[in-house]
Amino acid sequence: MSQRTSLAQLARLYGVQTTYYGADHRRTQSSPAAVHAVLRALGAPLETLRDVPTAVRERQRMLAERCVEPVIVAWDGGPAEVTLCLPERMAAGRLACWLRLEDGAERSWSCDLETLRVQSTIEVDGQRYVNLALGLPGGLPAGYHRLALELEGRRWEALLIAAPSSAYSLPNGDSSWGVFLPLY
């Protein structure tokens, strides 16, 4: 694999775009030096471009071991589906789940991991991981909630944002206008 391809792979693992469209509507490829600098700023263990393959493996392992994404969105209070990434040896047993709503109310439940749908499997450094689909309860009030999961003495937490898919509109359907002024 070429250095540019490895660097692009590492950028994807960190959520960094390596191309963009300019004001002239032309697609531009970021320079390897710029991508390298951004990845370092995000904490990638890179001194030189020779470190990229090791950084890719480390990032893949870190992503696989975190079990659940740190932020989950449930649109319109509907049920969200969360992807759990577990080592294959842990993909059995009973998962304990807690949801603390923004208003302080709590919901708890448990599920057998064997009953969850397998989305995919991956292998990182010889270790197999299973991605399982965990359904969350629907009817969530809008707000910022905390999801906690526990399995075999390990605990993971995530922020669950229940958000509307569209902003407020006038009751009579009239459109309105507003000002958007991002100040950086």
CSV table of C-alpha atoms in Angstrom, one decimal:
chain,number,residue,atom,x,y,z
A,1,MET,CA,0.0,0.0,0.0
A,2,SER,CA,1.4,3.4,-0.9
A,3,GLN,CA,2.1,6.1,1.7
A,4,ARG,CA,-0.6,8.3,0.2
A,5,THR,CA,-3.2,5.5,0.4
A,6,SER,CA,-2.1,4.6,4.0
A,7,LEU,CA,-2.4,8.3,5.0
A,8,ALA,CA,-5.9,8.5,3.4
A,9,GLN,CA,-6.9,5.4,5.4
A,10,LEU,CA,-5.6,6.9,8.6
A,11,ALA,CA,-7.4,10.2,7.8
A,12,ARG,CA,-10.7,8.3,7.4
A,13,LEU,CA,-10.2,6.5,10.7
A,14,TYR,CA,-9.9,10.0,12.3
A,15,GLY,CA,-12.8,11.5,10.3
A,16,VAL,CA,-10.6,13.8,8.4
A,17,GLN,CA,-11.4,14.7,4.8
A,18,THR,CA,-8.5,14.7,2.4
A,19,THR,CA,-10.3,16.4,-0.5
A,20,TYR,CA,-12.5,19.4,-0.7
A,21,TYR,CA,-14.3,21.6,-3.2
A,22,GLY,CA,-13.1,25.2,-3.4
A,23,ALA,CA,-15.1,28.3,-4.2
A,24,ASP,CA,-14.4,27.6,-7.9
A,25,HIS,CA,-16.2,24.2,-7.5
A,26,ARG,CA,-13.1,22.3,-8.3
A,27,ARG,CA,-12.1,19.3,-6.2
A,28,THR,CA,-8.8,19.8,-4.5
A,29,GLN,CA,-6.6,17.1,-2.9
A,30,SER,CA,-5.0,18.1,0.4
A,31,SER,CA,-1.3,17.8,0.6
A,32,PRO,CA,0.2,14.9,2.6
A,33,ALA,CA,2.0,17.4,4.8
A,34,ALA,CA,-1.4,19.2,5.6
A,35,VAL,CA,-3.1,15.8,6.3
A,36,HIS,CA,-0.1,14.8,8.5
A,37,ALA,CA,-0.3,18.0,10.5
A,38,VAL,CA,-4.1,17.7,11.0
A,39,LEU,CA,-3.7,14.1,12.2
A,40,ARG,CA,-1.0,15.0,14.6
A,41,ALA,CA,-3.1,17.8,16.0
A,42,LEU,CA,-5.9,15.2,16.6
A,43,GLY,CA,-3.5,13.0,18.5
A,44,ALA,CA,-2.4,10.5,15.9
A,45,PRO,CA,1.0,9.0,17.0
A,46,LEU,CA,2.9,10.3,13.9
A,47,GLU,CA,6.4,11.7,13.8
A,48,THR,CA,7.0,11.0,10.1
A,49,LEU,CA,5.0,9.4,7.3
A,50,ARG,CA,6.8,6.1,8.0
A,51,ASP,CA,4.8,5.9,11.2
A,52,VAL,CA,1.5,5.8,9.3
A,53,PRO,CA,1.0,1.9,9.1
A,54,THR,CA,1.6,1.6,12.9
A,55,ALA,CA,-0.8,4.5,13.6
A,56,VAL,CA,-3.5,2.9,11.4
A,57,ARG,CA,-3.3,-0.4,13.4
A,58,GLU,CA,-3.3,1.5,16.7
A,59,ARG,CA,-6.3,3.6,15.6
A,60,GLN,CA,-8.2,0.5,14.4
A,61,ARG,CA,-7.6,-1.2,17.7
A,62,MET,CA,-8.6,1.8,19.7
A,63,LEU,CA,-11.9,2.2,17.7
A,64,ALA,CA,-12.7,-1.6,18.1
A,65,GLU,CA,-12.0,-1.5,21.8
A,66,ARG,CA,-14.3,1.4,22.7
A,67,CYS,CA,-17.4,-0.8,22.3
A,68,VAL,CA,-19.9,2.1,21.6
A,69,GLU,CA,-19.6,5.5,19.8
A,70,PRO,CA,-19.2,8.4,22.3
A,71,VAL,CA,-22.2,10.2,20.8
A,72,ILE,CA,-25.5,8.7,19.5
A,73,VAL,CA,-28.4,10.5,17.9
A,74,ALA,CA,-32.0,9.4,18.1
A,75,TRP,CA,-34.0,11.5,15.6
A,76,ASP,CA,-37.6,12.6,16.5
A,77,GLY,CA,-37.5,10.6,19.7
A,78,GLY,CA,-37.6,7.4,17.7
A,79,PRO,CA,-35.7,4.3,18.7
A,80,ALA,CA,-32.1,4.5,17.9
A,81,GLU,CA,-29.9,1.6,16.9
A,82,VAL,CA,-26.5,1.5,18.5
A,83,THR,CA,-23.6,-0.5,17.1
A,84,LEU,CA,-21.7,-2.4,19.8
A,85,CYS,CA,-18.2,-3.5,18.8
A,86,LEU,CA,-17.1,-6.4,21.1
A,87,PRO,CA,-14.3,-8.9,21.0
A,88,GLU,CA,-15.8,-12.1,19.6
A,89,ARG,CA,-15.2,-13.9,23.0
A,90,MET,CA,-17.4,-11.2,24.7
A,91,ALA,CA,-20.2,-11.4,22.2
A,92,ALA,CA,-22.2,-13.7,24.4
A,93,GLY,CA,-23.8,-13.1,27.8
A,94,ARG,CA,-26.2,-10.6,29.3
A,95,LEU,CA,-25.7,-6.9,28.6
A,96,ALA,CA,-27.0,-4.5,31.3
A,97,CYS,CA,-28.2,-1.1,29.9
A,98,TRP,CA,-29.1,2.2,31.7
A,99,LEU,CA,-30.5,5.3,30.2
A,100,ARG,CA,-30.5,8.5,32.3
A,101,LEU,CA,-32.7,11.1,30.8
A,102,GLU,CA,-31.9,14.8,30.9
A,103,ASP,CA,-34.7,15.3,33.5
A,104,GLY,CA,-33.1,12.8,35.8
A,105,ALA,CA,-35.5,9.9,35.1
A,106,GLU,CA,-33.9,6.5,34.5
A,107,ARG,CA,-34.7,3.5,32.3
A,108,SER,CA,-32.9,0.2,32.6
A,109,TRP,CA,-33.1,-3.1,30.8
A,110,SER,CA,-30.9,-6.0,29.8
A,111,CYS,CA,-30.5,-8.2,26.8
A,112,ASP,CA,-28.9,-11.4,25.7
A,113,LEU,CA,-26.1,-10.5,23.2
A,114,GLU,CA,-26.8,-13.7,21.3
A,115,THR,CA,-30.2,-12.3,20.3
A,116,LEU,CA,-28.8,-9.1,18.7
A,117,ARG,CA,-28.3,-8.9,14.9
A,118,VAL,CA,-24.7,-9.2,13.8
A,119,GLN,CA,-23.9,-6.3,11.5
A,120,SER,CA,-20.4,-7.3,10.6
A,121,THR,CA,-17.1,-8.7,11.9
A,122,ILE,CA,-13.7,-7.2,11.7
A,123,GLU,CA,-10.2,-8.4,12.5
A,124,VAL,CA,-7.6,-6.1,14.1
A,125,ASP,CA,-4.1,-7.4,14.9
A,126,GLY,CA,-5.4,-11.0,14.9
A,127,GLN,CA,-8.3,-10.2,17.2
A,128,ARG,CA,-11.8,-10.7,15.8
A,129,TYR,CA,-14.5,-8.2,16.8
A,130,VAL,CA,-18.2,-8.5,16.2
A,131,ASN,CA,-20.5,-5.5,15.5
A,132,LEU,CA,-23.9,-6.0,17.0
A,133,ALA,CA,-27.0,-3.9,16.6
A,134,LEU,CA,-28.5,-2.9,19.9
A,135,GLY,CA,-32.0,-1.2,19.7
A,136,LEU,CA,-32.7,1.6,22.2
A,137,PRO,CA,-36.2,2.4,23.5
A,138,GLY,CA,-38.3,4.8,21.5
A,139,GLY,CA,-40.4,7.7,22.8
A,140,LEU,CA,-37.4,9.6,24.1
A,141,PRO,CA,-38.0,13.2,25.1
A,142,ALA,CA,-35.8,15.8,23.3
A,143,GLY,CA,-32.6,16.4,25.2
A,144,TYR,CA,-29.2,15.2,26.1
A,145,HIS,CA,-29.3,11.8,27.8
A,146,ARG,CA,-26.6,9.3,29.1
A,147,LEU,CA,-26.4,5.7,28.0
A,148,ALA,CA,-24.4,3.3,30.1
A,149,LEU,CA,-23.7,-0.3,29.2
A,150,GLU,CA,-22.1,-3.0,31.4
A,151,LEU,CA,-20.8,-6.5,30.5
A,152,GLU,CA,-18.4,-8.8,32.4
A,153,GLY,CA,-17.4,-6.0,34.8
A,154,ARG,CA,-16.6,-3.5,32.0
A,155,ARG,CA,-18.6,-0.3,31.6
A,156,TRP,CA,-19.0,2.0,28.7
A,157,GLU,CA,-20.9,5.3,28.4
A,158,ALA,CA,-22.2,7.4,25.6
A,159,LEU,CA,-24.1,10.7,25.2
A,160,LEU,CA,-27.5,10.1,23.6
A,161,ILE,CA,-29.0,13.1,21.9
A,162,ALA,CA,-32.7,13.0,21.1
A,163,ALA,CA,-33.2,15.7,18.5
A,164,PRO,CA,-35.9,16.8,16.1
A,165,SER,CA,-35.2,16.2,12.4
A,166,SER,CA,-36.4,19.7,11.6
A,167,ALA,CA,-36.5,23.1,13.3
A,168,TYR,CA,-39.6,24.9,14.5
A,169,SER,CA,-42.0,26.0,11.8
A,170,LEU,CA,-45.0,28.4,12.1
A,171,PRO,CA,-48.3,26.7,12.9
A,172,ASN,CA,-49.9,28.0,9.6
A,173,GLY,CA,-47.1,26.7,7.5
A,174,ASP,CA,-45.8,30.1,6.5
A,175,SER,CA,-42.1,30.3,5.9
A,176,SER,CA,-40.1,32.8,7.8
A,177,TRP,CA,-36.5,34.0,7.7
A,178,GLY,CA,-33.7,34.3,10.2
A,179,VAL,CA,-30.1,35.4,10.4
A,180,PHE,CA,-27.2,33.0,10.7
A,181,LEU,CA,-23.9,34.5,11.7
A,182,PRO,CA,-21.2,32.0,12.7
A,183,LEU,CA,-18.4,33.8,14.5
A,184,TYR,CA,-15.3,31.8,14.8
